[in-house]
């Protein structure tokens, strides 16, 4: 249906740019004759990703005095996000407020996703506070975005507020927080979130494992990595190529060359990501000859710039300058553009000794139960079940301490979020009953929105015309 009427609708949209009133009326009458309303026209253009036509038709609706409903506004807001038109999106927010849609859940959810896309987290949080009942998708999107920005305190506050409102966060929500903390450099926060997720009874999947393993490697926690590896074997996550690459990368960061090679050799089908992780891990640990051998063997598998960079840097810093120059030349022949890391590699000046072979960790015990209950250093069972409880509570000095203050697991998976008993011990002021009204009150939107007192056409039509001129 959409494709059949598309030529007629596109002709109508282009007529909207005309200054002849007769041509506009004629085109409008033509589409009405075929039983297609203006809101339906907007929906058709949006489904076909013709966002410029959406703006033109919406502007024409306003000139005709047609008030859009709650179905049209989310579509136009989505269009503003697709066109990277933040100012027009703000005007849509103003239009929603003055038109009586300020508390519509669908409209507010669309506004929240738009502000998240523009990294306007303050505005997104204000919209979230106005939602009568936030959904899982909306809550997860905002929480994970705060985590990616490294704003741990705000992430945990939003996490507690969401659960206080009765929203049960699913595995996707937890994975978003773990991945976000890891990307922002909050490695210990990511590990603690992974631990608490398991303590709440959620079963980590491949995404959870591949998100937390880089943080485990950066924290130099090989024992925890071994436990997670055992969990991968028990749950049958071995065929997941992202999990395998994350395991190889983790063992490389922890200087466990034997385990790293073992994971690679157990692969049924060699993957490019795993090859990159193996070459990078061997190079990182000074095993240049082994890395060169693997690199030459799998060079035809379209290794990316990361592998080339690691290989060139390893050769240059371990006294193999000729090999580094040859690799750099081959890299250019292969058509791979060198980045700043390749150009800034310091050569070996003869004073820096070559790296010694890294120590090899103990082999993986396949009969170790994943997430079991081994004894901690004090002779008591660890609530986490990891043998590296001391590592978790006393991370290496070179790693920044967690910014959220997460130091202990949940006391109970079903513990209510009220009173003074709050999970994670992450907040100084929990969401108690006495503070709920202050914490959950509707915050005013930005000053430019709350100050709107103009008519609908004055709010929306001018920025729309400005945007149309650029399309």
CSV table of C-alpha atoms in Angstrom, one decimal:
chain,number,residue,atom,x,y,z
A,1,UNK,CA,0.0,0.0,0.0
A,2,UNK,CA,2.7,2.4,1.0
A,3,UNK,CA,4.7,1.8,-2.2
A,4,UNK,CA,1.7,2.1,-4.4
A,5,UNK,CA,0.7,5.6,-3.1
A,6,UNK,CA,4.3,6.7,-2.7
A,7,UNK,CA,4.6,8.6,-6.1
A,8,UNK,CA,1.4,10.5,-5.4
A,9,UNK,CA,2.5,11.4,-1.8
A,10,UNK,CA,5.9,12.5,-3.0
A,11,UNK,CA,4.3,14.8,-5.5
A,12,UNK,CA,2.2,16.2,-2.8
A,13,UNK,CA,5.2,16.7,-0.5
A,14,UNK,CA,7.1,18.6,-3.2
A,15,UNK,CA,4.1,20.7,-3.8
A,16,UNK,CA,4.3,21.8,-0.2
A,17,UNK,CA,7.4,23.7,-1.2
A,18,UNK,CA,5.5,25.7,-3.7
A,19,UNK,CA,4.3,29.2,-3.0
A,20,UNK,CA,1.1,28.8,-5.1
A,21,UNK,CA,-1.9,28.3,-2.8
A,22,UNK,CA,-3.9,26.7,-5.6
A,23,UNK,CA,-1.3,24.0,-6.2
A,24,UNK,CA,-1.3,23.1,-2.5
A,25,UNK,CA,-5.1,22.9,-2.4
A,26,UNK,CA,-5.2,20.8,-5.5
A,27,UNK,CA,-2.5,18.3,-4.2
A,28,UNK,CA,-4.3,18.1,-0.9
A,29,UNK,CA,-7.6,17.4,-2.5
A,30,UNK,CA,-6.0,14.7,-4.6
A,31,UNK,CA,-4.7,12.7,-1.7
A,32,UNK,CA,-8.0,13.1,0.2
A,33,UNK,CA,-9.8,11.8,-2.8
A,34,UNK,CA,-7.8,8.6,-2.5
A,35,UNK,CA,-8.8,8.1,1.1
A,36,UNK,CA,-5.5,9.1,2.7
A,37,UNK,CA,-5.4,11.5,5.5
A,38,UNK,CA,-2.4,13.7,6.4
A,39,UNK,CA,-1.6,11.7,9.6
A,40,UNK,CA,-1.6,8.6,7.5
A,41,UNK,CA,0.7,10.3,5.0
A,42,UNK,CA,3.2,11.1,7.7
A,43,UNK,CA,3.1,7.5,8.9
A,44,UNK,CA,3.8,6.2,5.4
A,45,UNK,CA,6.7,8.6,4.9
A,46,UNK,CA,8.2,7.6,8.2
A,47,UNK,CA,8.1,3.9,7.5
A,48,UNK,CA,9.9,4.5,4.3
A,49,UNK,CA,12.5,6.7,6.0
A,50,UNK,CA,11.5,9.8,3.9
A,51,UNK,CA,12.0,12.1,6.9
A,52,UNK,CA,12.1,15.3,4.8
A,53,UNK,CA,8.6,14.6,3.6
A,54,UNK,CA,7.5,14.0,7.1
A,55,UNK,CA,8.5,17.5,8.2
A,56,UNK,CA,6.9,19.1,5.1
A,57,UNK,CA,3.6,17.3,5.6
A,58,UNK,CA,3.6,18.1,9.4
A,59,UNK,CA,4.2,21.8,8.7
A,60,UNK,CA,1.3,21.8,6.2
A,61,UNK,CA,-1.0,20.2,8.8
A,62,UNK,CA,-0.3,23.1,11.2
A,63,UNK,CA,-1.1,25.7,8.5
A,64,UNK,CA,-4.4,24.0,7.9
A,65,UNK,CA,-5.3,24.1,11.5
A,66,UNK,CA,-5.2,20.4,12.0
A,67,UNK,CA,-4.0,19.5,15.5
A,68,UNK,CA,-1.8,16.4,15.5
A,69,UNK,CA,-2.7,13.5,17.8
A,70,UNK,CA,-0.6,11.3,20.0
A,71,UNK,CA,0.3,9.0,17.1
A,72,UNK,CA,1.7,11.8,14.9
A,73,UNK,CA,3.9,13.5,17.5
A,74,UNK,CA,6.1,10.4,18.3
A,75,UNK,CA,6.7,10.0,14.6
A,76,UNK,CA,7.7,13.6,14.1
A,77,UNK,CA,10.0,13.4,17.2
A,78,UNK,CA,11.6,10.3,15.7
A,79,UNK,CA,12.2,12.2,12.5
A,80,UNK,CA,13.9,15.0,14.4
A,81,UNK,CA,16.3,12.5,15.9
A,82,UNK,CA,17.0,10.9,12.5
A,83,UNK,CA,17.7,14.3,10.9
A,84,UNK,CA,19.9,15.4,13.9
A,85,UNK,CA,17.6,18.4,14.3
A,86,UNK,CA,17.9,19.0,18.1
A,87,UNK,CA,16.3,22.5,18.0
A,88,UNK,CA,13.3,21.2,16.0
A,89,UNK,CA,13.0,18.4,18.5
A,90,UNK,CA,12.9,20.9,21.4
A,91,UNK,CA,10.1,22.7,19.6
A,92,UNK,CA,8.2,19.4,19.3
A,93,UNK,CA,8.6,19.1,23.0
A,94,UNK,CA,7.1,22.6,23.5
A,95,UNK,CA,4.3,21.7,21.1
A,96,UNK,CA,3.5,18.6,23.1
A,97,UNK,CA,3.3,20.7,26.3
A,98,UNK,CA,1.1,23.4,25.0
A,99,UNK,CA,-1.1,20.8,23.2
A,100,UNK,CA,-1.9,18.8,26.2
A,101,UNK,CA,0.4,15.9,25.6
A,102,UNK,CA,2.9,16.7,28.3
A,103,UNK,CA,2.0,13.5,30.3
A,104,UNK,CA,1.4,11.2,27.4
A,105,UNK,CA,3.6,8.1,27.9
A,106,UNK,CA,4.2,7.4,24.2
A,107,UNK,CA,5.2,11.0,23.5
A,108,UNK,CA,7.4,11.3,26.5
A,109,UNK,CA,9.2,8.0,25.7
A,110,UNK,CA,9.9,9.3,22.2
A,111,UNK,CA,11.3,12.5,23.6
A,112,UNK,CA,13.5,10.6,26.1
A,113,UNK,CA,15.0,8.4,23.3
A,114,UNK,CA,15.6,11.6,21.2
A,115,UNK,CA,17.4,13.4,24.0
A,116,UNK,CA,19.5,10.2,24.7
A,117,UNK,CA,20.5,10.1,21.1
A,118,UNK,CA,21.7,13.7,21.4
A,119,UNK,CA,23.5,13.1,24.7
A,120,UNK,CA,21.2,15.5,26.4
A,121,UNK,CA,21.1,13.4,29.6
A,122,UNK,CA,19.8,16.2,31.8
A,123,UNK,CA,16.8,16.8,29.6
A,124,UNK,CA,16.3,13.0,29.2
A,125,UNK,CA,16.3,12.6,33.0
A,126,UNK,CA,13.7,15.4,33.4
A,127,UNK,CA,11.5,13.7,30.8
A,128,UNK,CA,12.0,10.4,32.6
A,129,UNK,CA,10.8,11.9,35.9
A,130,UNK,CA,7.6,13.0,34.2
A,131,UNK,CA,6.7,9.5,33.0
A,132,UNK,CA,3.7,8.1,34.9
A,133,UNK,CA,5.0,4.6,34.6
A,134,UNK,CA,8.4,4.1,33.0
A,135,UNK,CA,8.8,0.9,30.9
A,136,UNK,CA,11.7,-1.5,30.8
A,137,UNK,CA,13.0,-0.4,27.4
A,138,UNK,CA,12.9,3.3,28.3
A,139,UNK,CA,14.5,2.7,31.7
A,140,UNK,CA,17.2,0.5,30.2
A,141,UNK,CA,18.1,3.0,27.5
A,142,UNK,CA,18.6,5.8,30.0
A,143,UNK,CA,20.5,3.7,32.6
A,144,UNK,CA,22.9,2.2,30.1
A,145,UNK,CA,23.6,5.6,28.6
A,146,UNK,CA,24.4,7.1,31.9
A,147,UNK,CA,26.8,4.1,32.5
A,148,UNK,CA,28.5,4.6,29.2
A,149,UNK,CA,29.2,8.2,30.1
A,150,UNK,CA,30.9,7.1,33.3
A,151,UNK,CA,28.3,8.8,35.6
A,152,UNK,CA,28.2,6.1,38.2
A,153,UNK,CA,26.3,7.9,40.9
A,154,UNK,CA,23.5,9.0,38.5
A,155,UNK,CA,23.3,5.5,37.1
A,156,UNK,CA,22.8,4.0,40.5
A,157,UNK,CA,20.3,6.6,41.5
A,158,UNK,CA,18.3,6.0,38.4
A,159,UNK,CA,18.6,2.2,38.9
A,160,UNK,CA,17.2,2.5,42.4
A,161,UNK,CA,14.5,4.9,41.3
A,162,UNK,CA,13.4,2.6,38.5
A,163,UNK,CA,13.0,-0.4,40.8
A,164,UNK,CA,11.2,1.7,43.4
A,165,UNK,CA,8.6,2.5,40.7
A,166,UNK,CA,8.1,-1.2,40.2
A,167,UNK,CA,10.0,-1.7,37.0
A,168,UNK,CA,11.7,-5.1,36.9
A,169,UNK,CA,14.9,-4.7,35.0
A,170,UNK,CA,15.7,-7.6,32.8
A,171,UNK,CA,19.0,-9.2,31.6
A,172,UNK,CA,19.3,-6.6,28.8
A,173,UNK,CA,19.2,-3.8,31.4
A,174,UNK,CA,22.0,-5.3,33.5
A,175,UNK,CA,24.1,-6.0,30.5
A,176,UNK,CA,23.8,-2.4,29.4
A,177,UNK,CA,25.1,-1.2,32.8
A,178,UNK,CA,28.0,-3.7,32.8
A,179,UNK,CA,29.0,-2.7,29.3
A,180,UNK,CA,28.6,0.9,30.0
A,181,UNK,CA,30.8,0.8,33.1
A,182,UNK,CA,33.4,-1.1,31.2
A,183,UNK,CA,33.5,1.3,28.3
A,184,UNK,CA,33.8,4.3,30.6
A,185,UNK,CA,36.7,2.9,32.5
A,186,UNK,CA,34.8,1.8,35.6
A,187,UNK,CA,36.2,-1.7,35.5
A,188,UNK,CA,35.6,-2.6,39.2
A,189,UNK,CA,32.1,-1.2,39.0
A,190,UNK,CA,31.4,-3.5,36.0
A,191,UNK,CA,32.7,-6.5,37.9
A,192,UNK,CA,30.6,-5.7,41.0
A,193,UNK,CA,27.6,-5.2,38.8
A,194,UNK,CA,28.2,-8.6,37.2
A,195,UNK,CA,28.5,-10.1,40.7
A,196,UNK,CA,25.3,-8.5,42.0
A,197,UNK,CA,23.4,-9.6,38.9
A,198,UNK,CA,24.3,-13.2,39.6
A,199,UNK,CA,23.4,-12.8,43.3
A,200,UNK,CA,19.9,-11.6,42.3
A,201,UNK,CA,19.3,-14.8,40.4
A,202,UNK,CA,19.8,-13.6,36.9
A,203,UNK,CA,21.7,-16.0,34.7
A,204,UNK,CA,24.5,-14.3,32.7
A,205,UNK,CA,24.5,-14.9,29.0
A,206,UNK,CA,27.1,-14.5,26.3
A,207,UNK,CA,26.7,-10.7,26.3
A,208,UNK,CA,27.2,-10.5,30.0
A,209,UNK,CA,30.3,-12.6,29.9
A,210,UNK,CA,31.8,-10.8,26.9
A,211,UNK,CA,31.1,-7.4,28.6
A,212,UNK,CA,32.7,-8.2,31.9
A,213,UNK,CA,35.8,-10.1,30.7
A,214,UNK,CA,37.6,-6.9,29.4
A,215,UNK,CA,37.1,-5.4,32.9
A,216,UNK,CA,38.5,-8.5,34.5
A,217,UNK,CA,41.6,-8.3,32.3
A,218,UNK,CA,42.2,-4.7,33.0
A,219,UNK,CA,41.9,-5.4,36.7
A,220,UNK,CA,44.5,-8.2,36.4
A,221,UNK,CA,42.2,-10.8,38.0
A,222,UNK,CA,43.2,-14.1,36.4
A,223,UNK,CA,41.4,-16.2,39.1
A,224,UNK,CA,38.1,-14.5,38.4
A,225,UNK,CA,38.7,-15.0,34.7
A,226,UNK,CA,39.2,-18.7,35.2
A,227,UNK,CA,36.0,-19.0,37.2
A,228,UNK,CA,34.1,-17.2,34.4
A,229,UNK,CA,35.8,-19.4,31.9
A,230,UNK,CA,34.5,-22.4,33.8
A,231,UNK,CA,31.0,-20.9,33.8
A,232,UNK,CA,31.3,-20.5,30.0
A,233,UNK,CA,32.1,-24.2,29.6
A,234,UNK,CA,29.3,-25.3,31.9
A,235,UNK,CA,26.7,-23.2,30.2
A,236,UNK,CA,27.8,-24.1,26.7
A,237,UNK,CA,28.8,-20.6,25.7
A,238,UNK,CA,32.0,-21.7,24.1
A,239,UNK,CA,30.7,-21.5,20.5
A,240,UNK,CA,30.0,-17.8,21.0
A,241,UNK,CA,32.8,-16.0,19.0
A,242,UNK,CA,32.5,-12.9,21.1
A,243,UNK,CA,32.9,-14.8,24.3
A,244,UNK,CA,36.0,-16.6,22.9
A,245,UNK,CA,37.6,-13.4,21.7
A,246,UNK,CA,36.9,-11.8,25.2
A,247,UNK,CA,38.5,-14.8,26.9
A,248,UNK,CA,41.6,-14.6,24.8
A,249,UNK,CA,41.9,-10.9,25.4
A,250,UNK,CA,41.4,-11.3,29.1
A,251,UNK,CA,44.1,-14.0,29.4
A,252,UNK,CA,46.4,-11.9,27.3
A,253,UNK,CA,46.0,-8.9,29.7
A,254,UNK,CA,46.6,-11.2,32.7
A,255,UNK,CA,49.8,-12.6,31.1
A,256,UNK,CA,48.3,-16.2,31.0
A,257,UNK,CA,49.8,-17.2,27.6
A,258,UNK,CA,49.1,-20.9,28.1
A,259,UNK,CA,45.4,-20.4,28.8
A,260,UNK,CA,45.2,-17.9,26.0
A,261,UNK,CA,46.6,-20.3,23.4
A,262,UNK,CA,44.4,-23.1,24.8
A,263,UNK,CA,41.2,-21.2,24.3
A,264,UNK,CA,42.3,-20.4,20.7
A,265,UNK,CA,43.2,-24.1,20.0
A,266,UNK,CA,39.8,-25.3,21.2
A,267,UNK,CA,37.9,-23.2,18.6
A,268,UNK,CA,36.1,-25.3,16.0
A,269,UNK,CA,36.1,-22.5,13.5
A,270,UNK,CA,38.8,-19.8,13.5
A,271,UNK,CA,37.4,-16.3,13.7
A,272,UNK,CA,39.0,-13.0,12.7
A,273,UNK,CA,38.3,-11.5,16.1
A,274,UNK,CA,39.9,-14.4,17.9
A,275,UNK,CA,43.0,-14.1,15.7
A,276,UNK,CA,43.2,-10.4,16.4
A,277,UNK,CA,42.9,-11.0,20.2
A,278,UNK,CA,45.6,-13.8,20.1
A,279,UNK,CA,48.1,-11.7,18.1
A,280,UNK,CA,47.5,-8.7,20.4
A,281,UNK,CA,47.8,-10.8,23.5
A,282,UNK,CA,51.1,-12.5,22.4
A,283,UNK,CA,52.5,-9.1,21.3
A,284,UNK,CA,51.5,-7.5,24.6
A,285,UNK,CA,53.4,-10.1,26.6
A,286,UNK,CA,56.6,-9.9,24.6
A,287,UNK,CA,56.2,-13.2,22.7
A,288,UNK,CA,57.1,-11.5,19.5
A,289,UNK,CA,58.3,-14.6,17.6
A,290,UNK,CA,55.1,-16.5,18.5
A,291,UNK,CA,53.0,-13.5,17.5
A,292,UNK,CA,54.8,-13.1,14.2
A,293,UNK,CA,54.2,-16.8,13.4
A,294,UNK,CA,50.5,-16.5,14.2
A,295,UNK,CA,50.3,-13.3,12.3
A,296,UNK,CA,51.9,-14.7,9.2
A,297,UNK,CA,49.7,-17.7,9.3
A,298,UNK,CA,46.4,-15.8,9.5
A,299,UNK,CA,47.4,-12.7,7.6
A,300,UNK,CA,45.0,-13.7,4.8
A,301,UNK,CA,42.0,-13.5,7.1
A,302,UNK,CA,41.7,-9.7,6.8
A,303,UNK,CA,43.3,-8.7,10.1
A,304,UNK,CA,42.4,-5.2,11.1
A,305,UNK,CA,44.5,-2.2,12.0
A,306,UNK,CA,44.6,-3.3,15.7
A,307,UNK,CA,46.5,-6.4,15.0
A,308,UNK,CA,48.9,-4.6,12.6
A,309,UNK,CA,49.5,-1.9,15.2
A,310,UNK,CA,50.1,-4.4,18.0
A,311,UNK,CA,52.5,-6.4,15.9
A,312,UNK,CA,54.5,-3.4,14.7
A,313,UNK,CA,54.7,-1.9,18.2
A,314,UNK,CA,55.8,-5.2,19.6
A,315,UNK,CA,58.6,-5.6,17.1
A,316,UNK,CA,59.7,-2.0,17.5
A,317,UNK,CA,59.9,-2.2,21.3
A,318,UNK,CA,61.6,-5.5,21.4
A,319,UNK,CA,64.6,-4.8,19.1
A,320,UNK,CA,63.1,-6.0,15.9
A,321,UNK,CA,63.2,-2.8,13.9
A,322,UNK,CA,63.7,-4.4,10.5
A,323,UNK,CA,60.6,-6.6,11.0
A,324,UNK,CA,58.7,-3.6,12.2
A,325,UNK,CA,59.5,-1.6,9.0
A,326,UNK,CA,58.7,-4.6,6.8
A,327,UNK,CA,55.3,-5.0,8.6
A,328,UNK,CA,54.6,-1.3,8.1
A,329,UNK,CA,55.3,-1.5,4.4
A,330,UNK,CA,53.1,-4.6,4.1
A,331,UNK,CA,50.4,-2.8,6.0
A,332,UNK,CA,50.4,0.0,3.4
A,333,UNK,CA,50.4,-2.5,0.5
A,334,UNK,CA,47.4,-4.3,2.0
A,335,UNK,CA,45.6,-0.9,1.9
A,336,UNK,CA,45.2,-0.6,5.7
A,337,UNK,CA,45.6,3.1,6.8
A,338,UNK,CA,47.9,3.5,9.7
A,339,UNK,CA,46.6,5.3,12.7
A,340,UNK,CA,48.4,7.6,15.2
A,341,UNK,CA,49.5,4.6,17.3
A,342,UNK,CA,51.5,3.2,14.5
A,343,UNK,CA,53.2,6.4,13.7
A,344,UNK,CA,54.0,7.2,17.3
A,345,UNK,CA,55.6,3.8,18.1
A,346,UNK,CA,59.0,4.5,19.9
A,347,UNK,CA,61.8,2.5,18.5
A,348,UNK,CA,64.2,0.4,20.6
A,349,UNK,CA,67.1,2.6,21.6
A,350,UNK,CA,69.2,-0.3,22.8
A,351,UNK,CA,68.8,0.7,26.5
A,352,UNK,CA,65.5,-0.9,27.0
A,353,UNK,CA,65.8,-4.6,27.6
A,354,UNK,CA,63.6,-7.0,25.8
A,355,UNK,CA,60.6,-8.2,27.7
A,356,UNK,CA,60.9,-11.5,29.4
A,357,UNK,CA,58.3,-14.2,28.8
A,358,UNK,CA,55.3,-13.7,31.0
A,359,UNK,CA,54.5,-16.1,33.8
A,360,UNK,CA,52.1,-18.8,32.9
A,361,UNK,CA,49.1,-19.2,35.1
A,362,UNK,CA,47.8,-22.6,36.4
A,363,UNK,CA,45.8,-24.6,33.8
A,364,UNK,CA,42.1,-24.3,33.8
A,365,UNK,CA,40.3,-27.0,35.9
A,366,UNK,CA,37.2,-28.0,34.0
A,367,UNK,CA,35.7,-29.7,37.0
A,368,UNK,CA,35.6,-26.5,39.0
A,369,UNK,CA,31.9,-25.7,39.4
A,370,UNK,CA,31.0,-22.3,38.0
A,371,UNK,CA,30.0,-19.8,40.6
A,372,UNK,CA,30.7,-22.3,43.3
A,373,UNK,CA,31.4,-21.6,47.0
A,374,UNK,CA,35.1,-21.9,47.5
A,375,UNK,CA,36.6,-20.9,50.8
A,376,UNK,CA,37.8,-17.3,51.1
A,377,UNK,CA,41.1,-16.3,52.8
A,378,UNK,CA,39.4,-16.2,56.2
A,379,UNK,CA,38.3,-19.8,55.9
A,380,UNK,CA,34.6,-18.8,55.2
A,381,UNK,CA,32.6,-19.3,52.2
A,382,UNK,CA,32.6,-16.3,49.9
A,383,UNK,CA,29.1,-15.0,49.0
A,384,UNK,CA,30.4,-14.4,45.5
A,385,UNK,CA,31.7,-17.8,45.0
A,386,UNK,CA,34.9,-16.6,43.4
A,387,UNK,CA,38.3,-17.7,44.6
A,388,UNK,CA,39.6,-14.3,44.1
A,389,UNK,CA,37.6,-12.6,46.8
A,390,UNK,CA,40.7,-10.9,48.1
A,391,UNK,CA,41.5,-9.6,44.6
A,392,UNK,CA,38.0,-8.1,44.4
A,393,UNK,CA,38.1,-6.4,47.7
A,394,UNK,CA,41.7,-5.2,47.2
A,395,UNK,CA,42.2,-4.3,43.5
A,396,UNK,CA,45.6,-3.3,42.2
A,397,UNK,CA,46.8,0.1,43.1
A,398,UNK,CA,47.2,1.3,39.6
A,399,UNK,CA,43.5,0.8,38.9
A,400,UNK,CA,41.2,3.6,40.0
A,401,UNK,CA,38.9,2.7,42.8
A,402,UNK,CA,35.2,2.4,42.0
A,403,UNK,CA,33.4,5.8,41.9
A,404,UNK,CA,30.1,4.4,43.1
A,405,UNK,CA,31.3,3.0,46.4
A,406,UNK,CA,30.0,-0.5,45.6
A,407,UNK,CA,31.8,-2.7,48.2
A,408,UNK,CA,29.4,-5.5,49.1
A,409,UNK,CA,26.7,-7.6,47.5
A,410,UNK,CA,23.0,-7.5,47.9
A,411,UNK,CA,21.8,-8.8,51.3
A,412,UNK,CA,18.8,-10.4,49.7
A,413,UNK,CA,17.6,-10.7,46.1
A,414,UNK,CA,14.1,-9.8,47.0
A,415,UNK,CA,14.9,-7.0,49.5
A,416,UNK,CA,12.5,-4.1,49.1
A,417,UNK,CA,13.8,-0.8,48.0
A,418,UNK,CA,12.4,1.2,50.9
A,419,UNK,CA,13.4,2.3,54.4
A,420,UNK,CA,17.1,2.2,55.1
A,421,UNK,CA,18.0,-1.2,53.5
A,422,UNK,CA,19.0,-0.4,50.0
A,423,UNK,CA,20.9,-2.9,47.7
A,424,UNK,CA,24.4,-2.3,46.5
A,425,UNK,CA,25.1,0.2,49.3
A,426,UNK,CA,25.7,2.6,46.4
A,427,UNK,CA,23.8,5.6,47.6
A,428,UNK,CA,24.2,7.7,50.7
A,429,UNK,CA,20.5,8.5,50.8
A,430,UNK,CA,18.3,5.5,49.8
A,431,UNK,CA,14.9,5.9,48.3
A,432,UNK,CA,13.0,5.7,51.6
A,433,UNK,CA,9.4,6.4,52.1
A,434,UNK,CA,10.0,9.8,53.6
A,435,UNK,CA,12.0,11.0,50.6
A,436,UNK,CA,10.0,9.4,47.8
A,437,UNK,CA,7.9,12.5,47.1
A,438,UNK,CA,11.0,14.7,46.8
A,439,UNK,CA,12.9,12.2,44.8
A,440,UNK,CA,10.1,11.4,42.4
A,441,UNK,CA,8.5,14.8,41.9
A,442,UNK,CA,8.2,16.1,38.4
A,443,UNK,CA,11.1,18.3,37.7
A,444,UNK,CA,10.5,21.3,35.4
A,445,UNK,CA,11.9,20.9,32.0
A,446,UNK,CA,14.5,23.3,30.5
A,447,UNK,CA,13.8,27.0,30.9
A,448,UNK,CA,13.2,27.5,27.3
A,449,UNK,CA,10.4,24.9,27.4
A,450,UNK,CA,8.7,26.0,30.6
A,451,UNK,CA,8.7,29.6,29.4
A,452,UNK,CA,6.7,28.9,26.3
A,453,UNK,CA,3.5,30.9,26.2
A,454,UNK,CA,3.2,31.4,22.5
A,455,UNK,CA,0.7,30.0,20.1
A,456,UNK,CA,1.1,26.6,18.4
A,457,UNK,CA,2.1,28.1,15.1
A,458,UNK,CA,4.6,30.4,16.7
A,459,UNK,CA,6.2,27.5,18.6
A,460,UNK,CA,6.5,25.0,15.8
A,461,UNK,CA,6.1,26.5,12.3
A,462,UNK,CA,9.2,28.8,12.2
A,463,UNK,CA,11.8,26.1,13.1
A,464,UNK,CA,10.1,23.7,10.8
A,465,UNK,CA,10.3,26.2,7.9
A,466,UNK,CA,14.0,26.7,8.8
A,467,UNK,CA,14.6,23.0,8.8
A,468,UNK,CA,12.8,22.5,5.5
A,469,UNK,CA,15.0,25.1,3.9
A,470,UNK,CA,18.0,22.9,4.6
A,471,UNK,CA,16.5,19.7,3.3
